[in-house]
């Protein structure tokens, strides 16, 4: 079993997720990458694939409190941007040496990076998030859960 198989197993039995999109760094903000649009894109993509998207109240009451965390960083270079995207499934876990300690940690992760000219930056990053990174999560999630 490789690392990907091991982390994929941590998705088994999760009834859904809430989505948290990190506030953008200044470079991405300057490129007009809309935070709310990315949140809506991801939630829509998950729902459309049959993955339950929890409200905050549903999330608080769900076992393990799973959340899909998305972080985008961008650095401007002349008339272009280098960017990186990190998508993580975080959930409550316990320490084997002391099961009374519960913390939230990343149990599944995928990322991508690229280079794009400035005018196309918002669309390219939205495409990377929903078409590559979130699709990978959906594929792994569906492979372990009946939806």
Tab-separated table of N, CA, C and O in Angstrom, residues 22-91:
chain	number	residue	atom	x	y	z
A	22	UNK	N	-9.338	29.262	2.503
A	22	UNK	CA	-8.482	30.211	3.212
A	22	UNK	C	-8.499	31.566	2.528
A	22	UNK	O	-8.569	31.667	1.301
A	23	UNK	N	-8.384	32.601	3.329
A	23	UNK	CA	-8.252	33.949	2.803
A	23	UNK	C	-7.021	34.003	1.912
A	23	UNK	O	-5.982	33.445	2.237
A	24	UNK	N	-7.148	34.673	0.810
A	24	UNK	CA	-6.065	34.727	-0.173
A	24	UNK	C	-4.907	35.597	0.275
A	24	UNK	O	-5.099	36.551	1.028
A	25	UNK	N	-3.723	35.259	-0.225
A	25	UNK	CA	-2.592	36.138	0.008
A	25	UNK	C	-2.759	37.393	-0.857
A	25	UNK	O	-3.583	37.440	-1.770
A	26	UNK	N	-1.994	38.426	-0.581
A	26	UNK	CA	-2.150	39.715	-1.255
A	26	UNK	C	-1.973	39.611	-2.764
A	26	UNK	O	-2.679	40.275	-3.529
A	27	UNK	N	-1.064	38.745	-3.215
A	27	UNK	CA	-0.827	38.595	-4.655
A	27	UNK	C	-2.070	38.048	-5.361
A	27	UNK	O	-2.441	38.501	-6.427
A	28	UNK	N	-2.709	37.064	-4.763
A	28	UNK	CA	-3.911	36.493	-5.370
A	28	UNK	C	-5.069	37.484	-5.313
A	28	UNK	O	-5.850	37.598	-6.255
A	29	UNK	N	-5.176	38.216	-4.207
A	29	UNK	CA	-6.213	39.236	-4.093
A	29	UNK	C	-6.059	40.277	-5.197
A	29	UNK	O	-7.027	40.701	-5.814
A	30	UNK	N	-4.821	40.682	-5.440
A	30	UNK	CA	-4.558	41.691	-6.466
A	30	UNK	C	-4.943	41.172	-7.850
A	30	UNK	O	-5.290	41.949	-8.728
A	31	UNK	N	-4.899	39.859	-8.033
A	31	UNK	CA	-5.280	39.265	-9.312
A	31	UNK	C	-6.769	39.046	-9.450
A	31	UNK	O	-7.221	38.403	-10.383
A	32	UNK	N	-7.542	39.558	-8.501
A	32	UNK	CA	-9.006	39.516	-8.545
A	32	UNK	C	-9.575	38.101	-8.488
A	32	UNK	O	-10.562	37.789	-9.126
A	33	UNK	N	-8.948	37.251	-7.700
A	33	UNK	CA	-9.466	35.903	-7.514
A	33	UNK	C	-10.490	35.939	-6.386
A	33	UNK	O	-10.157	36.179	-5.238
A	34	UNK	N	-11.735	35.761	-6.707
A	34	UNK	CA	-12.843	35.931	-5.777
A	34	UNK	C	-12.990	34.744	-4.832
A	34	UNK	O	-13.239	33.625	-5.252
A	35	UNK	N	-12.851	35.004	-3.541
A	35	UNK	CA	-12.932	33.979	-2.507
A	35	UNK	C	-14.302	33.311	-2.472
A	35	UNK	O	-14.409	32.090	-2.441
A	36	UNK	N	-15.384	34.090	-2.513
A	36	UNK	CA	-16.731	33.521	-2.447
A	36	UNK	C	-17.042	32.653	-3.654
A	36	UNK	O	-17.698	31.620	-3.544
A	37	UNK	N	-16.556	33.064	-4.821
A	37	UNK	CA	-16.798	32.292	-6.028
A	37	UNK	C	-16.130	30.917	-5.908
A	37	UNK	O	-16.711	29.907	-6.281
A	38	UNK	N	-14.933	30.873	-5.373
A	38	UNK	CA	-14.245	29.596	-5.219
A	38	UNK	C	-14.982	28.698	-4.233
A	38	UNK	O	-15.113	27.510	-4.453
A	39	UNK	N	-15.472	29.253	-3.163
A	39	UNK	CA	-16.233	28.492	-2.172
A	39	UNK	C	-17.477	27.889	-2.834
A	39	UNK	O	-17.757	26.706	-2.691
A	40	UNK	N	-18.207	28.705	-3.572
A	40	UNK	CA	-19.414	28.233	-4.257
A	40	UNK	C	-19.087	27.181	-5.310
A	40	UNK	O	-19.822	26.202	-5.450
A	41	UNK	N	-18.000	27.378	-6.052
A	41	UNK	CA	-17.585	26.400	-7.064
A	41	UNK	C	-17.357	25.031	-6.433
A	41	UNK	O	-17.817	24.009	-6.943
A	42	UNK	N	-16.629	25.016	-5.334
A	42	UNK	CA	-16.281	23.757	-4.678
A	42	UNK	C	-17.529	23.090	-4.108
A	42	UNK	O	-17.757	21.893	-4.306
A	43	UNK	N	-18.345	23.849	-3.409
A	43	UNK	CA	-19.558	23.276	-2.823
A	43	UNK	C	-20.485	22.732	-3.901
A	43	UNK	O	-21.064	21.650	-3.748
A	44	UNK	N	-20.624	23.453	-4.990
A	44	UNK	CA	-21.458	22.999	-6.097
A	44	UNK	C	-20.907	21.719	-6.720
A	44	UNK	O	-21.661	20.781	-7.023
A	45	UNK	N	-19.608	21.665	-6.917
A	45	UNK	CA	-18.962	20.487	-7.504
A	45	UNK	C	-19.160	19.266	-6.603
A	45	UNK	O	-19.488	18.182	-7.083
A	46	UNK	N	-18.970	19.434	-5.314
A	46	UNK	CA	-19.150	18.325	-4.365
A	46	UNK	C	-20.600	17.850	-4.365
A	46	UNK	O	-20.868	16.649	-4.482
A	47	UNK	N	-21.533	18.780	-4.234
A	47	UNK	CA	-22.961	18.419	-4.215
A	47	UNK	C	-23.372	17.717	-5.492
A	47	UNK	O	-24.088	16.713	-5.461
A	48	UNK	N	-22.902	18.235	-6.620
A	48	UNK	CA	-23.226	17.637	-7.913
A	48	UNK	C	-22.704	16.219	-8.061
A	48	UNK	O	-23.264	15.417	-8.815
A	49	UNK	N	-21.630	15.901	-7.335
A	49	UNK	CA	-21.053	14.560	-7.389
A	49	UNK	C	-21.646	13.638	-6.327
A	49	UNK	O	-21.256	12.473	-6.227
A	50	UNK	N	-22.576	14.158	-5.525
A	50	UNK	CA	-23.207	13.321	-4.504
A	50	UNK	C	-22.539	13.368	-3.145
A	50	UNK	O	-22.911	12.611	-2.240
A	51	UNK	N	-21.565	14.245	-2.959
A	51	UNK	CA	-20.914	14.396	-1.653
A	51	UNK	C	-21.720	15.404	-0.846
A	51	UNK	O	-21.958	16.525	-1.304
A	52	UNK	N	-22.167	15.004	0.325
A	52	UNK	CA	-22.958	15.867	1.178
A	52	UNK	C	-22.108	17.039	1.665
A	52	UNK	O	-21.030	16.837	2.203
A	53	UNK	N	-22.584	18.268	1.452
A	53	UNK	CA	-21.902	19.460	1.949
A	53	UNK	C	-22.648	19.921	3.197
A	53	UNK	O	-23.806	20.316	3.127
A	54	UNK	N	-21.973	19.826	4.325
A	54	UNK	CA	-22.582	20.151	5.613
A	54	UNK	C	-22.694	21.660	5.827
A	54	UNK	O	-21.778	22.410	5.490
A	55	UNK	N	-23.797	22.048	6.448
A	55	UNK	CA	-23.885	23.399	7.000
A	55	UNK	C	-22.978	23.414	8.236
A	55	UNK	O	-22.532	22.351	8.698
A	56	UNK	N	-22.732	24.575	8.797
A	56	UNK	CA	-21.876	24.645	9.997
A	56	UNK	C	-22.484	23.834	11.145
A	56	UNK	O	-21.765	23.154	11.867
A	57	UNK	N	-23.802	23.881	11.323
A	57	UNK	CA	-24.446	23.116	12.398
A	57	UNK	C	-24.343	21.617	12.149
A	57	UNK	O	-24.074	20.855	13.077
A	58	UNK	N	-24.572	21.178	10.924
A	58	UNK	CA	-24.426	19.749	10.608
A	58	UNK	C	-22.996	19.291	10.864
A	58	UNK	O	-22.772	18.217	11.391
A	59	UNK	N	-22.047	20.129	10.479
A	59	UNK	CA	-20.635	19.797	10.668
A	59	UNK	C	-20.310	19.631	12.154
A	59	UNK	O	-19.645	18.673	12.537
A	60	UNK	N	-20.769	20.552	12.984
A	60	UNK	CA	-20.490	20.487	14.430
A	60	UNK	C	-20.987	19.182	15.040
A	60	UNK	O	-20.435	18.697	16.024
A	61	UNK	N	-22.055	18.623	14.497
A	61	UNK	CA	-22.646	17.399	15.045
A	61	UNK	C	-22.222	16.138	14.315
A	61	UNK	O	-22.716	15.053	14.627
A	62	UNK	N	-21.336	16.249	13.337
A	62	UNK	CA	-20.922	15.064	12.569
A	62	UNK	C	-19.716	14.382	13.217
A	62	UNK	O	-18.849	15.051	13.771
A	63	UNK	N	-19.663	13.053	13.159
A	63	UNK	CA	-18.510	12.337	13.722
A	63	UNK	C	-17.210	12.755	13.020
A	63	UNK	O	-17.128	12.755	11.798
A	64	UNK	N	-16.234	13.165	13.801
A	64	UNK	CA	-14.936	13.538	13.253
A	64	UNK	C	-14.854	14.947	12.703
A	64	UNK	O	-13.787	15.434	12.373
A	65	UNK	N	-15.989	15.615	12.571
A	65	UNK	CA	-16.041	16.979	12.038
A	65	UNK	C	-15.146	17.170	10.806
A	65	UNK	O	-14.234	17.991	10.789
A	66	UNK	N	-15.407	16.437	9.714
A	66	UNK	CA	-14.558	16.544	8.517
A	66	UNK	C	-14.767	17.851	7.754
A	66	UNK	O	-15.897	18.306	7.582
A	67	UNK	N	-13.669	18.431	7.319
A	67	UNK	CA	-13.744	19.657	6.528
A	67	UNK	C	-12.709	19.643	5.435
A	67	UNK	O	-11.608	19.150	5.608
A	68	UNK	N	-13.120	20.153	4.282
A	68	UNK	CA	-12.237	20.250	3.130
A	68	UNK	C	-11.652	21.655	3.136
A	68	UNK	O	-12.380	22.642	3.028
A	69	UNK	N	-10.340	21.719	3.307
A	69	UNK	CA	-9.620	22.985	3.434
A	69	UNK	C	-8.910	23.284	2.122
A	69	UNK	O	-8.210	22.418	1.585
A	70	UNK	N	-9.096	24.496	1.610
A	70	UNK	CA	-8.489	24.872	0.337
A	70	UNK	C	-7.671	26.147	0.537
A	70	UNK	O	-8.166	27.145	1.070
A	71	UNK	N	-6.422	26.068	0.105
A	71	UNK	CA	-5.506	27.199	0.224
A	71	UNK	C	-4.906	27.500	-1.147
A	71	UNK	O	-4.455	26.586	-1.838
A	72	UNK	N	-4.909	28.768	-1.525
A	72	UNK	CA	-4.322	29.199	-2.796
A	72	UNK	C	-3.285	30.278	-2.502
A	72	UNK	O	-3.555	31.216	-1.752
A	73	UNK	N	-2.126	30.115	-3.085
A	73	UNK	CA	-1.090	31.141	-3.011
A	73	UNK	C	-0.690	31.510	-4.425
A	73	UNK	O	-0.636	30.648	-5.299
A	74	UNK	N	-0.421	32.783	-4.627
A	74	UNK	CA	-0.001	33.244	-5.945
A	74	UNK	C	1.083	34.300	-5.782
A	74	UNK	O	1.034	35.115	-4.859
A	75	UNK	N	2.041	34.258	-6.678
A	75	UNK	CA	3.118	35.237	-6.692
A	75	UNK	C	3.219	35.808	-8.094
A	75	UNK	O	3.347	35.057	-9.062
A	76	UNK	N	3.152	37.109	-8.174
A	76	UNK	CA	3.213	37.771	-9.480
A	76	UNK	C	4.653	37.819	-9.968
A	76	UNK	O	5.574	38.095	-9.215
A	77	UNK	N	4.830	37.540	-11.248
A	77	UNK	CA	6.126	37.656	-11.908
A	77	UNK	C	5.887	38.339	-13.246
A	77	UNK	O	5.261	37.748	-14.140
A	78	UNK	N	6.316	39.588	-13.352
A	78	UNK	CA	6.072	40.406	-14.538
A	78	UNK	C	4.573	40.450	-14.815
A	78	UNK	O	3.812	40.917	-13.999
A	79	UNK	N	4.126	39.912	-15.937
A	79	UNK	CA	2.706	39.944	-16.291
A	79	UNK	C	2.032	38.584	-16.089
A	79	UNK	O	1.019	38.277	-16.716
A	80	UNK	N	2.594	37.774	-15.191
A	80	UNK	CA	2.081	36.425	-14.958
A	80	UNK	C	2.072	36.114	-13.468
A	80	UNK	O	2.516	36.913	-12.655
A	81	UNK	N	1.552	34.934	-13.153
A	81	UNK	CA	1.525	34.458	-11.776
A	81	UNK	C	2.020	33.013	-11.710
A	81	UNK	O	1.655	32.191	-12.542
A	82	UNK	N	2.817	32.736	-10.695
A	82	UNK	CA	3.065	31.363	-10.267
A	82	UNK	C	2.025	31.121	-9.186
A	82	UNK	O	1.764	32.007	-8.362
A	83	UNK	N	1.405	29.937	-9.180
A	83	UNK	CA	0.415	29.665	-8.140
A	83	UNK	C	0.554	28.240	-7.613
A	83	UNK	O	1.075	27.363	-8.291
A	84	UNK	N	0.093	28.071	-6.388
A	84	UNK	CA	0.014	26.728	-5.805
A	84	UNK	C	-1.339	26.597	-5.114
A	84	UNK	O	-1.870	27.571	-4.577
A	85	UNK	N	-1.873	25.398	-5.174
A	85	UNK	CA	-3.172	25.103	-4.573
A	85	UNK	C	-2.994	23.878	-3.692
A	85	UNK	O	-2.366	22.897	-4.103
A	86	UNK	N	-3.529	23.943	-2.492
A	86	UNK	CA	-3.468	22.816	-1.575
A	86	UNK	C	-4.888	22.509	-1.122
A	86	UNK	O	-5.605	23.402	-0.681
A	87	UNK	N	-5.307	21.255	-1.289
A	87	UNK	CA	-6.628	20.811	-0.844
A	87	UNK	C	-6.405	19.681	0.156
A	87	UNK	O	-5.732	18.700	-0.154
A	88	UNK	N	-6.953	19.846	1.358
A	88	UNK	CA	-6.766	18.857	2.415
A	88	UNK	C	-8.107	18.491	3.030
A	88	UNK	O	-8.967	19.354	3.199
A	89	UNK	N	-8.257	17.208	3.365
A	89	UNK	CA	-9.384	16.785	4.179
A	89	UNK	C	-8.854	16.746	5.601
A	89	UNK	O	-7.891	16.033	5.900
A	90	UNK	N	-9.447	17.532	6.457
A	90	UNK	CA	-9.059	17.563	7.867
A	90	UNK	C	-10.209	16.983	8.670
A	90	UNK	O	-11.378	17.178	8.335
A	91	UNK	N	-9.837	16.275	9.719
A	91	UNK	CA	-10.852	15.708	10.594
A	91	UNK	C	-10.251	15.443	11.966
A	91	UNK	O	-9.029	15.435	12.122
